[in-house]
Amino acid sequence: MEPAPRHDDPPSPPAHVAIIMDGNGRWARERHLPRIAGHKRGAETLRKVLIAAGELGIAYLTVYGFSSENWRRPADEVDELMSLLRHYLCSELAELHANGVRVRVIGDRGRLHKDIIALVEDAERQTQDNTVLHFTLALSYGSRHEIVEAVRRFAQQAATGDLDPENISEEDFTAHLSTAGIPDPDLVIRTSGEMRLSNFLLWQSAYAELVFTEKLWPDFCKQDLTDAISEFRQRERRYGATGV
Ligand code: FPP
């Protein structure tokens, strides 16, 4: 049996932290650099934040790497982001695996280049038994698309008589999302001062605490993550019930 937590034990971290990594473009503009320079620095930040998350005892880290709406950016920027992603998946995999990180990718893979899909599948396969930190990268991801896909599958099962719509529960719905098996985020952080979810984990974040920071993503560091967790701890999570 697990020992009961002692009064003076350090408070446990949120199990699942999700991050909207925003502000790469502004970081680059402030330095008169091309936008891709901001994304490259952002990729370095992601590497450091993954290490910090492990050190802080976070079990699940999910980040918004590329949204379904990001395909509307100029072709040059999309190509550069895809090259960066390719490079990231190749260069980071060995270290992630060595550190016990399980990598998962959520989003509409059909829109990704074939070679990127192969890299993603390889990363998922190689790390599938790791348990130290569950890292989920949202790529070509949009929550509304994910929800519509789940509804489509329910509708198909209902049409063939394999499902009685009366029996659909919230748990069934959760199990039909791309995040099936991953607990809901406790804390969602967005950098760069923007205060919206931008189609990220809409269903899953129903009861998440939201923390917004002015820091641009390339400047985000372990201390900022620690500060966000401190702010999370000060919130009273009531899940719709009354406080004590
Ligand atoms: C938002 O900044 C960020 C993105 C659209 C891409 C996020 C990508 C990274 C952090 C690079 C590393 C990730 C991978 C998957 C390799 P923005 O461009 O919208 O910034 P702005 O709002 O200041 O213009």
mmCIF file of C-alpha atoms and ligand atoms in Angstrom:
data_model
loop_
_atom_site.group_PDB
_atom_site.id
_atom_site.type_symbol
_atom_site.label_atom_id
_atom_site.label_comp_id
_atom_site.label_asym_id
_atom_site.label_seq_id
_atom_site.Cartn_x
_atom_site.Cartn_y
_atom_site.Cartn_z
ATOM 1 C CA MET A 1 0.000 0.000 0.000
ATOM 2 C CA GLU A 2 1.225 3.557 -0.799
ATOM 3 C CA PRO A 3 2.275 5.438 2.372
ATOM 4 C CA ALA A 4 -0.109 8.275 3.248
ATOM 5 C CA PRO A 5 1.313 11.690 2.216
ATOM 6 C CA ARG A 6 2.974 13.472 5.142
ATOM 7 C CA HIS A 7 2.050 17.025 5.983
ATOM 8 C CA ASP A 8 5.591 18.256 5.216
ATOM 9 C CA ASP A 9 5.983 16.312 1.919
ATOM 10 C CA PRO A 10 6.696 18.627 -1.038
ATOM 11 C CA PRO A 11 3.444 19.159 -2.963
ATOM 12 C CA SER A 12 3.186 16.883 -5.979
ATOM 13 C CA PRO A 13 3.384 18.562 -9.405
ATOM 14 C CA PRO A 14 0.439 18.621 -11.801
ATOM 15 C CA ALA A 15 0.438 15.241 -13.535
ATOM 16 C CA HIS A 16 -0.219 16.657 -16.989
ATOM 17 C CA VAL A 17 1.031 20.013 -18.252
ATOM 18 C CA ALA A 18 0.094 21.183 -21.743
ATOM 19 C CA ILE A 19 1.797 24.141 -23.400
ATOM 20 C CA ILE A 20 0.851 26.443 -26.256
ATOM 21 C CA MET A 21 4.323 27.546 -27.370
ATOM 22 C CA ASP A 22 3.626 31.003 -28.761
ATOM 23 C CA GLY A 23 5.753 34.027 -29.625
ATOM 24 C CA ASN A 24 8.554 32.620 -31.790
ATOM 25 C CA GLY A 25 7.813 35.092 -34.580
ATOM 26 C CA ARG A 26 7.787 38.105 -32.240
ATOM 27 C CA TRP A 27 11.004 36.946 -30.596
ATOM 28 C CA ALA A 28 12.678 36.895 -34.025
ATOM 29 C CA ARG A 29 11.168 40.224 -35.119
ATOM 30 C CA GLU A 30 12.448 41.952 -31.985
ATOM 31 C CA ARG A 31 15.934 40.882 -33.075
ATOM 32 C CA HIS A 32 15.454 41.696 -36.779
ATOM 33 C CA LEU A 33 15.844 37.997 -37.559
ATOM 34 C CA PRO A 34 13.799 35.805 -39.921
ATOM 35 C CA ARG A 35 10.836 34.051 -38.272
ATOM 36 C CA ILE A 36 12.528 30.673 -38.624
ATOM 37 C CA ALA A 37 15.262 31.870 -36.247
ATOM 38 C CA GLY A 38 12.522 32.189 -33.612
ATOM 39 C CA HIS A 39 11.231 28.694 -34.362
ATOM 40 C CA LYS A 40 14.773 27.288 -34.108
ATOM 41 C CA ARG A 41 15.246 28.931 -30.742
ATOM 42 C CA GLY A 42 11.779 27.626 -29.825
ATOM 43 C CA ALA A 43 12.907 24.081 -30.602
ATOM 44 C CA GLU A 44 15.850 24.555 -28.214
ATOM 45 C CA THR A 45 13.437 25.807 -25.560
ATOM 46 C CA LEU A 46 11.311 22.702 -26.048
ATOM 47 C CA ARG A 47 14.376 20.528 -25.486
ATOM 48 C CA LYS A 48 15.159 22.355 -22.212
ATOM 49 C CA VAL A 49 11.537 22.306 -21.042
ATOM 50 C CA LEU A 50 11.372 18.535 -21.566
ATOM 51 C CA ILE A 51 14.395 18.130 -19.297
ATOM 52 C CA ALA A 52 12.887 20.541 -16.748
ATOM 53 C CA ALA A 53 9.552 18.697 -16.831
ATOM 54 C CA GLY A 54 11.335 15.442 -15.996
ATOM 55 C CA GLU A 55 13.229 17.122 -13.145
ATOM 56 C CA LEU A 56 10.017 18.612 -11.740
ATOM 57 C CA GLY A 57 8.312 15.214 -11.747
ATOM 58 C CA ILE A 58 5.721 16.014 -14.402
ATOM 59 C CA ALA A 59 4.437 12.738 -15.835
ATOM 60 C CA TYR A 60 2.732 14.047 -19.004
ATOM 61 C CA LEU A 61 3.824 16.962 -21.166
ATOM 62 C CA THR A 62 1.849 17.894 -24.266
ATOM 63 C CA VAL A 63 2.876 20.719 -26.592
ATOM 64 C CA TYR A 64 1.240 22.410 -29.567
ATOM 65 C CA GLY A 65 3.896 22.136 -32.272
ATOM 66 C CA PHE A 66 1.823 22.916 -35.357
ATOM 67 C CA SER A 67 -1.905 23.575 -35.532
ATOM 68 C CA SER A 68 -4.308 22.641 -38.316
ATOM 69 C CA GLU A 69 -4.599 26.413 -38.904
ATOM 70 C CA ASN A 70 -0.806 26.820 -39.224
ATOM 71 C CA TRP A 71 -1.045 25.273 -42.732
ATOM 72 C CA ARG A 72 -2.389 28.691 -43.789
ATOM 73 C CA ARG A 73 1.002 30.340 -43.149
ATOM 74 C CA PRO A 74 3.189 31.292 -46.124
ATOM 75 C CA ALA A 75 4.541 28.171 -47.865
ATOM 76 C CA ASP A 76 8.141 29.162 -47.058
ATOM 77 C CA GLU A 77 7.447 29.236 -43.322
ATOM 78 C CA VAL A 78 5.532 25.932 -43.424
ATOM 79 C CA ASP A 79 8.433 24.303 -45.317
ATOM 80 C CA GLU A 80 10.939 25.653 -42.825
ATOM 81 C CA LEU A 81 8.857 24.456 -39.877
ATOM 82 C CA MET A 82 8.591 20.994 -41.445
ATOM 83 C CA SER A 83 12.382 20.896 -41.979
ATOM 84 C CA LEU A 84 12.871 21.915 -38.367
ATOM 85 C CA LEU A 85 10.480 19.189 -37.261
ATOM 86 C CA ARG A 86 12.361 16.599 -39.351
ATOM 87 C CA HIS A 87 15.621 17.731 -37.817
ATOM 88 C CA TYR A 88 14.099 17.743 -34.315
ATOM 89 C CA LEU A 89 12.702 14.227 -34.607
ATOM 90 C CA CYS A 90 16.041 12.880 -35.889
ATOM 91 C CA SER A 91 18.328 14.714 -33.492
ATOM 92 C CA GLU A 92 16.319 14.372 -30.258
ATOM 93 C CA LEU A 93 15.009 10.823 -30.465
ATOM 94 C CA ALA A 94 18.050 9.021 -29.061
ATOM 95 C CA GLU A 95 18.238 11.322 -26.038
ATOM 96 C CA LEU A 96 14.505 11.216 -25.397
ATOM 97 C CA HIS A 97 14.575 7.429 -25.542
ATOM 98 C CA ALA A 98 17.646 7.226 -23.270
ATOM 99 C CA ASN A 99 15.801 9.400 -20.730
ATOM 100 C CA GLY A 100 12.760 7.134 -20.692
ATOM 101 C CA VAL A 101 10.514 9.537 -22.590
ATOM 102 C CA ARG A 102 7.577 8.063 -24.465
ATOM 103 C CA VAL A 103 6.840 10.068 -27.606
ATOM 104 C CA ARG A 104 3.354 10.308 -29.088
ATOM 105 C CA VAL A 105 2.089 12.504 -31.885
ATOM 106 C CA ILE A 106 -1.523 13.627 -32.181
ATOM 107 C CA GLY A 107 -3.090 15.414 -35.132
ATOM 108 C CA ASP A 108 -4.068 14.883 -38.745
ATOM 109 C CA ARG A 109 -1.157 12.814 -40.093
ATOM 110 C CA GLY A 110 -2.698 12.698 -43.545
ATOM 111 C CA ARG A 111 -1.468 16.240 -44.169
ATOM 112 C CA LEU A 112 2.140 15.556 -43.133
ATOM 113 C CA HIS A 113 4.895 14.583 -45.596
ATOM 114 C CA LYS A 114 5.421 10.831 -45.911
ATOM 115 C CA ASP A 115 8.965 10.992 -44.556
ATOM 116 C CA ILE A 116 7.767 12.902 -41.476
ATOM 117 C CA ILE A 117 5.036 10.302 -40.879
ATOM 118 C CA ALA A 118 7.753 7.617 -41.044
ATOM 119 C CA LEU A 119 9.895 9.521 -38.503
ATOM 120 C CA VAL A 120 6.895 9.970 -36.203
ATOM 121 C CA GLU A 121 5.983 6.285 -36.401
ATOM 122 C CA ASP A 122 9.573 5.307 -35.727
ATOM 123 C CA ALA A 123 9.755 7.614 -32.672
ATOM 124 C CA GLU A 124 6.477 6.225 -31.322
ATOM 125 C CA ARG A 125 7.539 2.621 -31.903
ATOM 126 C CA GLN A 126 11.002 3.005 -30.368
ATOM 127 C CA THR A 127 9.731 4.729 -27.230
ATOM 128 C CA GLN A 128 6.438 2.908 -26.717
ATOM 129 C CA ASP A 129 7.533 1.104 -23.537
ATOM 130 C CA ASN A 130 9.034 4.180 -21.849
ATOM 131 C CA THR A 131 7.234 5.483 -18.785
ATOM 132 C CA VAL A 132 9.328 8.244 -17.147
ATOM 133 C CA LEU A 133 7.707 11.097 -19.086
ATOM 134 C CA HIS A 134 4.884 10.900 -21.613
ATOM 135 C CA PHE A 135 5.610 13.509 -24.255
ATOM 136 C CA THR A 136 2.837 14.273 -26.728
ATOM 137 C CA LEU A 137 3.506 16.506 -29.698
ATOM 138 C CA ALA A 138 0.432 17.984 -31.379
ATOM 139 C CA LEU A 139 1.167 18.321 -35.094
ATOM 140 C CA SER A 140 -1.314 19.398 -37.713
ATOM 141 C CA TYR A 141 -3.640 19.237 -34.711
ATOM 142 C CA GLY A 142 -6.987 20.914 -34.210
ATOM 143 C CA SER A 143 -9.432 20.000 -31.465
ATOM 144 C CA ARG A 144 -12.531 20.558 -33.545
ATOM 145 C CA HIS A 145 -11.224 18.201 -36.225
ATOM 146 C CA GLU A 146 -10.417 15.617 -33.555
ATOM 147 C CA ILE A 147 -13.921 15.907 -32.081
ATOM 148 C CA VAL A 148 -15.601 15.667 -35.493
ATOM 149 C CA GLU A 149 -13.548 12.534 -36.270
ATOM 150 C CA ALA A 150 -14.753 10.937 -33.016
ATOM 151 C CA VAL A 151 -18.366 11.855 -33.831
ATOM 152 C CA ARG A 152 -17.956 10.400 -37.327
ATOM 153 C CA ARG A 153 -16.816 7.069 -35.892
ATOM 154 C CA PHE A 154 -19.758 6.970 -33.466
ATOM 155 C CA ALA A 155 -22.145 7.790 -36.316
ATOM 156 C CA GLN A 156 -20.687 5.014 -38.481
ATOM 157 C CA GLN A 157 -21.045 2.477 -35.662
ATOM 158 C CA ALA A 158 -24.604 3.633 -35.038
ATOM 159 C CA ALA A 159 -25.433 3.413 -38.763
ATOM 160 C CA THR A 160 -24.277 -0.213 -38.906
ATOM 161 C CA GLY A 161 -26.230 -1.039 -35.769
ATOM 162 C CA ASP A 162 -23.075 -1.662 -33.693
ATOM 163 C CA LEU A 163 -23.824 1.185 -31.295
ATOM 164 C CA ASP A 164 -26.894 2.464 -29.520
ATOM 165 C CA PRO A 165 -26.502 6.286 -29.382
ATOM 166 C CA GLU A 166 -28.241 6.234 -26.001
ATOM 167 C CA ASN A 167 -25.215 4.419 -24.597
ATOM 168 C CA ILE A 168 -22.553 6.961 -25.537
ATOM 169 C CA SER A 169 -20.870 8.192 -22.366
ATOM 170 C CA GLU A 170 -18.259 10.881 -21.721
ATOM 171 C CA GLU A 171 -15.753 8.081 -21.103
ATOM 172 C CA ASP A 172 -16.552 6.538 -24.524
ATOM 173 C CA PHE A 173 -16.069 9.921 -26.140
ATOM 174 C CA THR A 174 -12.736 10.456 -24.378
ATOM 175 C CA ALA A 175 -11.606 7.024 -25.552
ATOM 176 C CA HIS A 176 -12.329 7.994 -29.181
ATOM 177 C CA LEU A 177 -10.051 11.047 -29.106
ATOM 178 C CA SER A 178 -6.419 10.998 -30.212
ATOM 179 C CA THR A 179 -5.431 11.512 -26.570
ATOM 180 C CA ALA A 180 -7.070 8.238 -25.463
ATOM 181 C CA GLY A 181 -5.134 6.831 -22.538
ATOM 182 C CA ILE A 182 -3.603 10.207 -21.634
ATOM 183 C CA PRO A 183 -5.136 11.906 -18.571
ATOM 184 C CA ASP A 184 -6.708 15.336 -19.059
ATOM 185 C CA PRO A 185 -4.295 18.252 -18.625
ATOM 186 C CA ASP A 186 -4.284 19.758 -15.134
ATOM 187 C CA LEU A 187 -2.478 22.873 -16.271
ATOM 188 C CA VAL A 188 -2.417 24.595 -19.676
ATOM 189 C CA ILE A 189 0.246 27.262 -20.159
ATOM 190 C CA ARG A 190 0.278 29.740 -23.038
ATOM 191 C CA THR A 191 3.254 31.975 -23.614
ATOM 192 C CA SER A 192 3.523 35.407 -25.275
ATOM 193 C CA GLY A 193 0.614 37.131 -23.563
ATOM 194 C CA GLU A 194 -2.133 35.731 -25.820
ATOM 195 C CA MET A 195 -5.114 34.496 -23.816
ATOM 196 C CA ARG A 196 -6.946 31.869 -25.821
ATOM 197 C CA LEU A 197 -6.853 28.125 -26.459
ATOM 198 C CA SER A 198 -6.668 28.322 -30.272
ATOM 199 C CA ASN A 199 -8.327 24.950 -30.890
ATOM 200 C CA PHE A 200 -5.978 23.082 -28.515
ATOM 201 C CA LEU A 201 -7.304 20.191 -26.360
ATOM 202 C CA LEU A 202 -10.766 21.777 -26.043
ATOM 203 C CA TRP A 203 -12.515 18.677 -24.696
ATOM 204 C CA GLN A 204 -9.556 17.601 -22.575
ATOM 205 C CA SER A 205 -9.043 21.030 -20.962
ATOM 206 C CA ALA A 206 -12.590 21.345 -19.609
ATOM 207 C CA TYR A 207 -11.290 21.568 -16.031
ATOM 208 C CA ALA A 208 -7.660 22.542 -16.627
ATOM 209 C CA GLU A 209 -6.217 25.561 -14.894
ATOM 210 C CA LEU A 210 -5.027 28.105 -17.454
ATOM 211 C CA VAL A 211 -1.867 30.097 -16.865
ATOM 212 C CA PHE A 212 -0.819 32.829 -19.281
ATOM 213 C CA THR A 213 2.638 34.337 -19.276
ATOM 214 C CA GLU A 214 4.022 37.343 -21.140
ATOM 215 C CA LYS A 215 7.271 35.483 -21.843
ATOM 216 C CA LEU A 216 7.823 34.665 -25.513
ATOM 217 C CA TRP A 217 8.345 30.924 -26.017
ATOM 218 C CA PRO A 218 12.054 31.157 -26.978
ATOM 219 C CA ASP A 219 12.684 32.933 -23.623
ATOM 220 C CA PHE A 220 10.635 30.468 -21.548
ATOM 221 C CA CYS A 221 12.773 28.569 -19.011
ATOM 222 C CA LYS A 222 12.580 26.158 -16.096
ATOM 223 C CA GLN A 223 11.867 29.009 -13.668
ATOM 224 C CA ASP A 224 8.831 30.037 -15.762
ATOM 225 C CA LEU A 225 7.561 26.461 -15.644
ATOM 226 C CA THR A 226 8.110 26.394 -11.883
ATOM 227 C CA ASP A 227 6.262 29.731 -11.539
ATOM 228 C CA ALA A 228 3.324 28.423 -13.572
ATOM 229 C CA ILE A 229 3.155 25.353 -11.335
ATOM 230 C CA SER A 230 3.201 27.606 -8.242
ATOM 231 C CA GLU A 231 0.309 29.598 -9.679
ATOM 232 C CA PHE A 232 -1.524 26.328 -10.428
ATOM 233 C CA ARG A 233 -1.103 25.274 -6.787
ATOM 234 C CA GLN A 234 -2.733 28.471 -5.574
ATOM 235 C CA ARG A 235 -5.869 27.761 -7.575
ATOM 236 C CA GLU A 236 -8.727 25.946 -5.925
ATOM 237 C CA ARG A 237 -9.913 23.216 -8.288
ATOM 238 C CA ARG A 238 -13.603 22.633 -7.661
ATOM 239 C CA TYR A 239 -14.692 20.772 -10.819
ATOM 240 C CA GLY A 240 -18.024 22.547 -10.666
ATOM 241 C CA ALA A 241 -18.636 21.779 -6.985
ATOM 242 C CA THR A 242 -18.644 24.348 -4.184
ATOM 243 C CA GLY A 243 -15.475 25.231 -2.268
ATOM 244 C CA VAL A 244 -14.702 23.958 1.223
HETATM 245 C C1 FPP B 1 3.955 29.917 -32.457
HETATM 246 O O1 FPP B 1 4.756 31.052 -32.633
HETATM 247 C C2 FPP B 1 4.734 28.728 -32.687
HETATM 248 C C3 FPP B 1 4.545 27.872 -33.716
HETATM 249 C C4 FPP B 1 3.498 28.026 -34.726
HETATM 250 C C5 FPP B 1 5.400 26.704 -33.900
HETATM 251 C C6 FPP B 1 5.925 26.114 -32.656
HETATM 252 C C7 FPP B 1 7.182 25.494 -33.004
HETATM 253 C C8 FPP B 1 8.236 25.409 -32.215
HETATM 254 C C9 FPP B 1 8.275 25.803 -30.809
HETATM 255 C C10 FPP B 1 9.464 24.865 -32.784
HETATM 256 C C11 FPP B 1 9.775 23.546 -32.218
HETATM 257 C C12 FPP B 1 8.743 22.580 -32.472
HETATM 258 C C13 FPP B 1 8.903 21.527 -33.199
HETATM 259 C C14 FPP B 1 7.760 20.650 -33.342
HETATM 260 C C15 FPP B 1 10.167 21.186 -33.867
HETATM 261 P P1 FPP B 1 4.326 32.110 -33.717
HETATM 262 O O2 FPP B 1 5.111 31.846 -34.963
HETATM 263 O O3 FPP B 1 2.854 32.117 -33.910
HETATM 264 O O4 FPP B 1 4.819 33.426 -33.039
HETATM 265 P P2 FPP B 1 4.173 34.883 -33.192
HETATM 266 O O5 FPP B 1 2.773 34.787 -32.656
HETATM 267 O O6 FPP B 1 5.061 35.730 -32.350
HETATM 268 O O7 FPP B 1 4.240 35.221 -34.643
#
